[in-house]
XYZ file of C-alpha atoms in Angstrom:
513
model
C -19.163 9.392 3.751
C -17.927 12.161 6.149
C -14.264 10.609 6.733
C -11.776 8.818 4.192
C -8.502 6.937 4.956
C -6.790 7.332 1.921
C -3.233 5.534 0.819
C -0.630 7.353 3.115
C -2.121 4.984 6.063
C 0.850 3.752 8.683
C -1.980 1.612 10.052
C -0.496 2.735 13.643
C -3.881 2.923 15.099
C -3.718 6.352 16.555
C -6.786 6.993 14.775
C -8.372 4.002 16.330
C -8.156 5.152 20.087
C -9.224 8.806 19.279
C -12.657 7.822 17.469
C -15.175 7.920 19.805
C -17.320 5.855 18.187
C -15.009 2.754 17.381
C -15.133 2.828 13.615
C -11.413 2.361 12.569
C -10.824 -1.345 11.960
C -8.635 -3.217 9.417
C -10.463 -5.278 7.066
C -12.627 -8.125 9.148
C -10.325 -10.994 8.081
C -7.634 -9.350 9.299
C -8.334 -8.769 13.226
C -4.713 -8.779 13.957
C -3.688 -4.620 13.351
C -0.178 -5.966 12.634
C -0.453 -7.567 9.569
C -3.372 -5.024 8.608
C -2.705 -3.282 4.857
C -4.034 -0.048 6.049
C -7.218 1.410 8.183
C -10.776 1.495 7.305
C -13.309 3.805 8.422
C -17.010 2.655 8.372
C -19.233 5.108 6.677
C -22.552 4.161 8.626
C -20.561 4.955 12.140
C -18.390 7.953 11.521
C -20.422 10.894 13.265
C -17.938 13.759 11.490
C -15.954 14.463 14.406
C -12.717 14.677 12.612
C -10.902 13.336 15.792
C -8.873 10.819 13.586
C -8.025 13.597 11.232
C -5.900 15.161 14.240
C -4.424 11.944 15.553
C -2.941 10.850 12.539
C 0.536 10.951 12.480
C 0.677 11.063 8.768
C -2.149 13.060 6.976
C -4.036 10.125 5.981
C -7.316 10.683 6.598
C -9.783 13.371 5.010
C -13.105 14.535 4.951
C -14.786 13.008 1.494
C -15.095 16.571 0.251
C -12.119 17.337 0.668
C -10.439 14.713 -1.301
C -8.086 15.904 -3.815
C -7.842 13.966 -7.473
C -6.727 10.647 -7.587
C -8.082 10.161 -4.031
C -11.563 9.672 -4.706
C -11.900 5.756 -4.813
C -10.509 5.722 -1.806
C -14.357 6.228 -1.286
C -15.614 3.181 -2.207
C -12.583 1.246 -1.123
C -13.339 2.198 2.696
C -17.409 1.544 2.357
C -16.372 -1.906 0.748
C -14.651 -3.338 3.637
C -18.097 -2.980 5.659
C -20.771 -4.450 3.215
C -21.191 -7.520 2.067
C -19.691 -7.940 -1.308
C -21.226 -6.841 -4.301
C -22.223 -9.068 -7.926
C -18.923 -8.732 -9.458
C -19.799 -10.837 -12.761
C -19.444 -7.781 -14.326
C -17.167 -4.856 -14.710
C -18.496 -1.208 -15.378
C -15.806 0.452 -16.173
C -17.767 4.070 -15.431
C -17.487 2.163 -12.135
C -14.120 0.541 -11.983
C -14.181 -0.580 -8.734
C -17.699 -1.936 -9.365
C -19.026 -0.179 -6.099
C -21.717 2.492 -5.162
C -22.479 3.311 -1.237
C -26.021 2.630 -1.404
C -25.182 -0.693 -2.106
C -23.992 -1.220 0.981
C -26.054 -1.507 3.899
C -24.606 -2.549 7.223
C -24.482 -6.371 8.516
C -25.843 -5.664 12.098
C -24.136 -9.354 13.061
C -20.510 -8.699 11.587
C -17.811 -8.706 14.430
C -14.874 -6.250 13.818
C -11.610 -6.240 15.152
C -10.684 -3.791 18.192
C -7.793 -1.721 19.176
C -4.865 -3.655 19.097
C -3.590 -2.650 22.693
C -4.596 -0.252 25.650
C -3.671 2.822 27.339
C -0.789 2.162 29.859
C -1.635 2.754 33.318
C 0.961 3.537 36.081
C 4.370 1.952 36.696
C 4.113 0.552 40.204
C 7.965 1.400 40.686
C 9.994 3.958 42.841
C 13.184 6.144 41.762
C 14.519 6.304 38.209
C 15.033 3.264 35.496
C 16.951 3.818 32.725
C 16.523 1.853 29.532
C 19.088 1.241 26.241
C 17.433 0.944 22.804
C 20.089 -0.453 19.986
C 18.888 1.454 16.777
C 16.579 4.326 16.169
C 13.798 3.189 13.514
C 10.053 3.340 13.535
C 9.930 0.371 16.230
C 12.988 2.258 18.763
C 10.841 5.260 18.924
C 7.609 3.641 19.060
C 8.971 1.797 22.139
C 10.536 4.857 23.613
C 7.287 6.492 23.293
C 5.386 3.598 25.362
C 8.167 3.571 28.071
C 8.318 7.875 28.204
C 5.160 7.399 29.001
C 6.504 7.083 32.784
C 8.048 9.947 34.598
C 10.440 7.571 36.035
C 11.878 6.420 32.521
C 14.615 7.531 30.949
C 15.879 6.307 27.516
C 19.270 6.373 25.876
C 19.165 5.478 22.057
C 22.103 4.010 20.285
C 22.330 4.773 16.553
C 24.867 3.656 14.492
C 24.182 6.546 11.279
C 24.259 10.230 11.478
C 20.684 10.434 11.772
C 17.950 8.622 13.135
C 14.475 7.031 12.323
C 16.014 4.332 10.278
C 13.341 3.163 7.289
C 11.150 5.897 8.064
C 13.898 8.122 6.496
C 16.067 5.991 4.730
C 13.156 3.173 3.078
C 10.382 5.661 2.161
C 10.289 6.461 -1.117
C 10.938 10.415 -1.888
C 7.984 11.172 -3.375
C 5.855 9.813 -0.852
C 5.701 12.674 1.529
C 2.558 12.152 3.371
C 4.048 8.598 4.829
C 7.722 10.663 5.510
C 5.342 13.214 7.803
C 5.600 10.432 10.427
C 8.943 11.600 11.445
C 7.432 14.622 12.764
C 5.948 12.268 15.429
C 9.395 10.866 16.146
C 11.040 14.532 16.026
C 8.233 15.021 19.050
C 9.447 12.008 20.619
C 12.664 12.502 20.530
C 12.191 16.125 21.721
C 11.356 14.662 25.393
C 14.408 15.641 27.759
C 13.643 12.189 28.746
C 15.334 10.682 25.767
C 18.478 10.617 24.950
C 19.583 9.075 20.631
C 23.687 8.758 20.479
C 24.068 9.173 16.726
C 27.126 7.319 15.227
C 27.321 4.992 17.920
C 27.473 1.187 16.657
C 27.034 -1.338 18.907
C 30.353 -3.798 19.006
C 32.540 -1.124 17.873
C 31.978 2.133 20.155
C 30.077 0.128 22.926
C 29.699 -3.205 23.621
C 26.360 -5.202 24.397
C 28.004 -6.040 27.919
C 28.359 -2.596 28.520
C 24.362 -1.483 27.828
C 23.584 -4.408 30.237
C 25.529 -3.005 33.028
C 24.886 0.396 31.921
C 20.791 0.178 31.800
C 18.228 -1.526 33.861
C 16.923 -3.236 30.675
C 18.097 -2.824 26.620
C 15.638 -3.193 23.535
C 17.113 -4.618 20.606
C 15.457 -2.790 17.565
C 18.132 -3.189 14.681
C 15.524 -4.060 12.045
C 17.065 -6.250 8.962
C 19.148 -4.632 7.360
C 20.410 -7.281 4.752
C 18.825 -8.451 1.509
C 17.554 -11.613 0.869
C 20.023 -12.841 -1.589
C 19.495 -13.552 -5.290
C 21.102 -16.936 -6.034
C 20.801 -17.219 -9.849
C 22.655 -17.802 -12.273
C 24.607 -15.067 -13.109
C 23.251 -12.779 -10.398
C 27.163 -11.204 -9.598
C 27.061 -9.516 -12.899
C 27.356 -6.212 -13.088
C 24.328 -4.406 -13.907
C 22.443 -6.437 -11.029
C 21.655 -4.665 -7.451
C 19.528 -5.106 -4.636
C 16.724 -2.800 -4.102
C 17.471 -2.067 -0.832
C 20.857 -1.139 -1.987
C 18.763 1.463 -5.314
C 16.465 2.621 -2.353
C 19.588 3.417 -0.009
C 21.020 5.509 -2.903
C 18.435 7.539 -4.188
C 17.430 8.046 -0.202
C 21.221 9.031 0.391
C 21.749 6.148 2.754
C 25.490 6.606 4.021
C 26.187 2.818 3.333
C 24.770 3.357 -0.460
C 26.087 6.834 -1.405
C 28.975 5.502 -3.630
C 26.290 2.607 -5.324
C 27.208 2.119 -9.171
C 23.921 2.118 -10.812
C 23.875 2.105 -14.510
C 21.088 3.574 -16.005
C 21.938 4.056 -19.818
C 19.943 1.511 -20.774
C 16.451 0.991 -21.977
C 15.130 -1.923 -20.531
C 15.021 -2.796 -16.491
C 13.242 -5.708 -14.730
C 12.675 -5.479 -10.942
C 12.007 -9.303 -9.452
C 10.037 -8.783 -7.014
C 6.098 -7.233 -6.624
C 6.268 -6.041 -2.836
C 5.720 -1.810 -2.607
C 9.798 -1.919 -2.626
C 9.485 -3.061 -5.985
C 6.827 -0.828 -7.201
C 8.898 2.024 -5.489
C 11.562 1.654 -7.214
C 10.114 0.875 -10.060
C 8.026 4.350 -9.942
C 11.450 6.108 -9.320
C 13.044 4.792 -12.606
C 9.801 6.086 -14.997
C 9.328 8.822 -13.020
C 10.256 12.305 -14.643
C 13.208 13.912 -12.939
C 11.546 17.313 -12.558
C 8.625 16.041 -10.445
C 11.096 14.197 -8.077
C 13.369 17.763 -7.308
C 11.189 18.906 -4.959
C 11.393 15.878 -2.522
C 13.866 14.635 -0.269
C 15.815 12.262 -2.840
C 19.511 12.747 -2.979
C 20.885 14.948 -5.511
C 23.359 12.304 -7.182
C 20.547 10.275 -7.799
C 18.414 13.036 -9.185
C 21.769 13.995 -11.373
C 21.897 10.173 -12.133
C 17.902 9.946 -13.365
C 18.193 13.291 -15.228
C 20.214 11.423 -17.954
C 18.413 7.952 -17.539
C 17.679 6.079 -20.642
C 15.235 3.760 -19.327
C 12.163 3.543 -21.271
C 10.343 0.374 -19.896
C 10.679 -1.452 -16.241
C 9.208 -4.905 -15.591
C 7.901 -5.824 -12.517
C 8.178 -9.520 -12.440
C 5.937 -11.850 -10.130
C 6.670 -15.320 -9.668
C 3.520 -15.899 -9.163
C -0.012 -14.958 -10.284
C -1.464 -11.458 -10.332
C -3.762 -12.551 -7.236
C -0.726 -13.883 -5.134
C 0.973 -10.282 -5.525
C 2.444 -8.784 -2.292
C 2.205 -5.188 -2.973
C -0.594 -3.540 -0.923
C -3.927 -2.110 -2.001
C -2.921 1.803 -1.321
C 0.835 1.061 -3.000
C -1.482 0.031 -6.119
C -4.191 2.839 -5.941
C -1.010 5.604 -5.483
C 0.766 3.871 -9.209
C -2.902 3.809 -10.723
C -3.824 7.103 -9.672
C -0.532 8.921 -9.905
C 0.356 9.931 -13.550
C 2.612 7.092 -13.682
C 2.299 4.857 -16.997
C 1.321 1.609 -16.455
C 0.526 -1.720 -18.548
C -0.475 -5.431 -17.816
C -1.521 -7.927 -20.223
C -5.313 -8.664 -19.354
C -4.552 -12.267 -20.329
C -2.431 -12.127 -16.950
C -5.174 -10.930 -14.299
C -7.757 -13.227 -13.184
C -11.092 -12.599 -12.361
C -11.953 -10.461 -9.701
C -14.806 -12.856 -8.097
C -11.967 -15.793 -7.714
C -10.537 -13.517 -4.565
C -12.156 -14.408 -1.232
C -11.148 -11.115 0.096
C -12.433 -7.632 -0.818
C -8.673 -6.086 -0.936
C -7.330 -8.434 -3.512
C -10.773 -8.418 -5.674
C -9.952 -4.876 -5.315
C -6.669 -5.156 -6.315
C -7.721 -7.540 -9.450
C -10.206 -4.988 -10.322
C -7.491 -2.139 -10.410
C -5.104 -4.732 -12.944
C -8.181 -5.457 -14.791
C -8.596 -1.457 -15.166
C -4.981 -1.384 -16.178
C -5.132 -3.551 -18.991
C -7.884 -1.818 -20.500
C -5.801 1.172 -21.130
C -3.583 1.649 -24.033
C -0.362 0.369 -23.842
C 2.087 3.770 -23.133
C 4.864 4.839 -25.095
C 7.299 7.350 -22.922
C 8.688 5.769 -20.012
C 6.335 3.445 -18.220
C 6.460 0.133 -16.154
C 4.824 -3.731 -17.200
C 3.477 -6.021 -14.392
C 4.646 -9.383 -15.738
C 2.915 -12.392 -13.052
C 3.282 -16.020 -13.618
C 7.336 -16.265 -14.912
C 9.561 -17.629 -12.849
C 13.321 -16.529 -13.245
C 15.624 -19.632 -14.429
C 19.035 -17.687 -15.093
C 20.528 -14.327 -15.949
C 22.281 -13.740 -19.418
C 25.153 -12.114 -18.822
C 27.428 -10.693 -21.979
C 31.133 -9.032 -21.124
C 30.600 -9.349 -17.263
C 27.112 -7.437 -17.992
C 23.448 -8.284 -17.752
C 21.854 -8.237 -20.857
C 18.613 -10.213 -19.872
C 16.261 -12.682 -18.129
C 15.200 -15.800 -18.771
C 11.941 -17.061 -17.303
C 9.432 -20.158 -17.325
C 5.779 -19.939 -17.854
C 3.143 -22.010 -16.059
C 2.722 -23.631 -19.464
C 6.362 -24.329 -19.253
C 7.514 -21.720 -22.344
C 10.272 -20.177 -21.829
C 10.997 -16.526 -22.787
C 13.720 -13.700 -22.717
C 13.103 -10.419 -20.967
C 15.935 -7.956 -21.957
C 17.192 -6.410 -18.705
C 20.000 -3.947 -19.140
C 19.511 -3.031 -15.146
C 17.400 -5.692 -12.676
C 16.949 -5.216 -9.435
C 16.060 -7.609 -6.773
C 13.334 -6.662 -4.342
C 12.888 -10.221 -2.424
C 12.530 -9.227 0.900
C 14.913 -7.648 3.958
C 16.643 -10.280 6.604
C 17.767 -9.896 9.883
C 21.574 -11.004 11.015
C 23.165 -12.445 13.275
C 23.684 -10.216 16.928
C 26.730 -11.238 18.815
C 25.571 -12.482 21.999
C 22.128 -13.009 21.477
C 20.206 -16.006 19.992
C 19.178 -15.625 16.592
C 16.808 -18.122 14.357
C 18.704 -18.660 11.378
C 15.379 -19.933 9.752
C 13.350 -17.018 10.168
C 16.186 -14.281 10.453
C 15.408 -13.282 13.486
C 16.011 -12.588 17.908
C 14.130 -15.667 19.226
C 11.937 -14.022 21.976
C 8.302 -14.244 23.612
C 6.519 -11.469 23.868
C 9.506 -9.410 23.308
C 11.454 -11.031 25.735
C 14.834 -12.670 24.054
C 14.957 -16.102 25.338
C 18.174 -18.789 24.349
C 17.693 -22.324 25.535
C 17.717 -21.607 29.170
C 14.967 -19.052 28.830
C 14.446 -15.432 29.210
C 17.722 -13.798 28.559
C 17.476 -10.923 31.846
C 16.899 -7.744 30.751
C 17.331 -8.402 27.224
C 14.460 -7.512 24.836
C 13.574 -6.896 20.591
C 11.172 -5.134 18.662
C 11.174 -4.648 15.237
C 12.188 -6.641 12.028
C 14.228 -8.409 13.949
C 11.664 -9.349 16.205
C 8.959 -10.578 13.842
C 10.707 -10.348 10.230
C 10.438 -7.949 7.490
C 6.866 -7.581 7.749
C 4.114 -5.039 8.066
C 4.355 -1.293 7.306
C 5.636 1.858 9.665
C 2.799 1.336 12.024
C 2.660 -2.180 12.702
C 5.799 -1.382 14.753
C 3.461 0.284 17.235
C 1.575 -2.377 18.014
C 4.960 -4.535 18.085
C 6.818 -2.379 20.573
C 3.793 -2.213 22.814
C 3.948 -5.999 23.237
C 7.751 -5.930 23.840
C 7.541 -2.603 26.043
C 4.661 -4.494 28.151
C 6.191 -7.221 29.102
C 9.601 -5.073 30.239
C 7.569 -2.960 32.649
C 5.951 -6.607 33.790
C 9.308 -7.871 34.471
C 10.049 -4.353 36.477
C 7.479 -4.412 38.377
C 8.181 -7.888 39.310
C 11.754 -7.226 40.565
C 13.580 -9.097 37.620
C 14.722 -6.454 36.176
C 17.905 -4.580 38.347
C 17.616 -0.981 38.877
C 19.454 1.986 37.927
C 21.829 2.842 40.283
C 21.578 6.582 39.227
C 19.517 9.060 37.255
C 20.827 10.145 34.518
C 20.423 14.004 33.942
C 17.290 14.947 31.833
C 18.477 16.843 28.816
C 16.524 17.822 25.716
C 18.151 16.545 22.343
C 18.201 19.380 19.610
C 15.636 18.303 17.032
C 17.195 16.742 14.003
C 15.985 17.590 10.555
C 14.059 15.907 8.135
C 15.880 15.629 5.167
């Protein structure tokens, strides 16, 4: 196989348009790229050119001999999603993912999924239009990338923290560094003269909405979801219980989370939830301190894990092992990464019950898990099928779990520290008309409509837009829908114009850290 996409993936699809011979796709039940897990390339079409290797904003992909250790099944994962499936009755564990190329030959009649959007052709528009984005995450830049694209744009950025890029920098995990090399792409972005970001600038407090309107020819909401999904049991306000958006804002030295209390002298921890947040920050509690110094994390949580206690972390499912949201590459990266792991076997079905080659995949990984002995330094537990009834709380402090089986048993996980990754939600935006339902700007197409219709020049991207779904790159394909239908509306004469140009300027580059 000359060409590997390996677990960093965005899935932003900037691979796709550079390979000339159209052999990027997401898996072939998933033809929408936004809800894609990651990129595939097929083995029988990749003619070497290393034109994806270039265009990736992230490192992802690598020539198979090249592939460093812990990377090679990413081998067989990729030449999987173009076969048809293999006997799986069995499980050869000198073959863990129970794959071999050869078996593999290609299905001549098997439709793939294409590029999720096109090149953008010229803005049929004279003189200058300037354009407000609220926030500056992943889905801000991707849009003020689409919209730079025309020499008659101009883009002014409103961020309300001392530095931008949002979840790219502040919801990565530290010691994923390949994914955190997207804000390189941004930095280039945001290097334009074209583009303007206004750090500590909060919408509602320093500038109102009113204001952008007048100010800008159209504004793009993109202020993601910044709220938790709440954990509403029983004792859930004692102390000892967090969010894990709140953990990952700490240890990423969020401004908001800086000051976070986060107890760690104990030995057991429980993280309910088993999306990649979860496995994140579960990963960050085992991991040893040492290996983490050399990334990005913030020194009082590196001080704070230096004198951790916590020996064990359970990652708690609700639901079975098949049903579990973390992603294929988020598993691979635990399995593959010196990080102790243990599931019962009882607990992971069999692989051949999956319809679709990522979760057998996924099973298979579990199953390969379970056969390994159960570690004794610091290491985390998948726990699937237990469904949380209450917290015990002792002295205003958590002290453990208690959960229901599917047999209806009930049993006590101790839990000096639990943290609950259930998903991000959008709020409320003065002014504009949110779905309390979903969490999110009600829009089509990216264009915020109330009950009268299209709100004028009013449009989202983002979280906010769609949910907390997807990874960094769906927002590309997210912002290109919204960003599409605001140069349609331009074009059109809906939108007003800008009255002046603002001055072209070049915004010193902002660091990394």
């Amino acid at each position: 196989m000359p060409h590997v996409v390996t677990q960093a993936c965005c899935g932003d699809a900037s691979c796709v348009y550079a390979c000339p011979v159209n052999c990027i796709h997401p898996t072939p039940d998933e033809p929408d790229f936004g809800i894609a897990e990651m990129l595939y390339i097929d083995p029988n079409t990749c003619v070497d050119c290393g034109a994806c290797v270039t265009a990736c904003p992230v490192g992802a992909i690598t020539p198979s001999h090249r592939l460093t250790p812990g990377q090679e099944r990413f081998v067989d994962i990729n030449a999987e999603m173009y076969a048809p499936q293999p006997d799986t009755s069995t499980l050869d564990m000198a073959d863990p993912l129970g794959l071999t190329a050869a078996r593999f030959p290609v299905d001549p009649g098997r439709r793939l999924p294409l590029a999720p959007v096109g090149h953008p052709e010229g803005l049929a528009v004279d003189g200058p239009v300037s354009i407000g984005i609220v926030g500056s995450g992943p889905s801000a830049m991707y849009a003020a990338d689409e919209l730079l694209r025309h020499h008659q744009v101009s883009v002014t950025m409103y961020e309300r923290l001392d530095r931008p890029f949002g979840l790219a920098r502040f919801g990565v995990a530290p010691d994923h560094g390949s994914t955190r090399t997207v804000m390189r792409l941004f930095d280039d972005v945001a290097s334009n003269p074209a583009l303007e970001i206004r750090l500590r600038t909060e919408v509602g407090r320093d500038v109102t909405l009113a204001e952008l309107r007048a100010r800008h020819s159209a504004v793009i909401w993109a202020g993601g979801a910044p709220t938790d999904r709440p954990l509403t049991l029983p004792g859930a306000e004692a102390l000892g219980v967090t969010s894990a958006t709140s953990f990952v804002g700490w240890y990423n030295d969020h401004p908001d989370f800086t000051d976070l209390a986060v107890g760690l002298r104990v030995r057991e921890a429980v993280v309910i939830g088993t999306g990649n947040v979860a496995l994140d920050v579960a990963r960050i509690l085992v991991r040893d301190p040492d290996d983490l110094a050399g990334t990005p994390i913030s020194r009082h949580a590196l001080t704070a894990l230096r004198t951790s206690g916590v020996r064990r972390v359970t990652v708690l499912g609700r639901r079975g092992a098949e049903h579990a949201a973390f992603t294929l590459p988020e598993l691979v990266g635990l399995v593959d990464g010196g990080i102790p792991v243990t599931v019962d076997a009882a607990e992971v079905p069999d692989p051949t019950i999956a319809t679709d080659p990522t979760t057998r995949t996924k099973l298979r990984l579990l199953r390969e898990i379970a056969a390994r002995p159960v570690p004794t330094e610091p290491h985390i537990r998948f726990a699937f099928d237990r469904t949380p009834d209450h917290l015990e709380v002792d002295n205003g402090r958590v002290g453990g779990i208690s959960v229901t089986r599917p047999d209806g048993s009930t049993e006590r996980l101790e839990a000096g520290l639990v943290l609950a990754a259930i998903g991000y939600r959008g709020r409320p935006v003065p002014g504009l008309p949110f779905d309390e339902s979903t969490g999110t700007i009600r829009h089509r197409a990216g264009r915020i409509v109330d009950a009268d219709g299209p709100v004028p020049g009013m449009y989202v991207t983002g979280w906010i837009k769609r949910g907390p779904s997807g990874f960094i790159g769906t927002n590309k394909t997210d912002s290109t829908e919204t960003v599409t239908s605001l140069l349609a509306d331009l074009e059109a004469g809906r939108l007003p114009r800008t009255r002046t140009a603002r001055p072209r300027r070049t915004l010193l580059r902002v660091g990394r850290g």
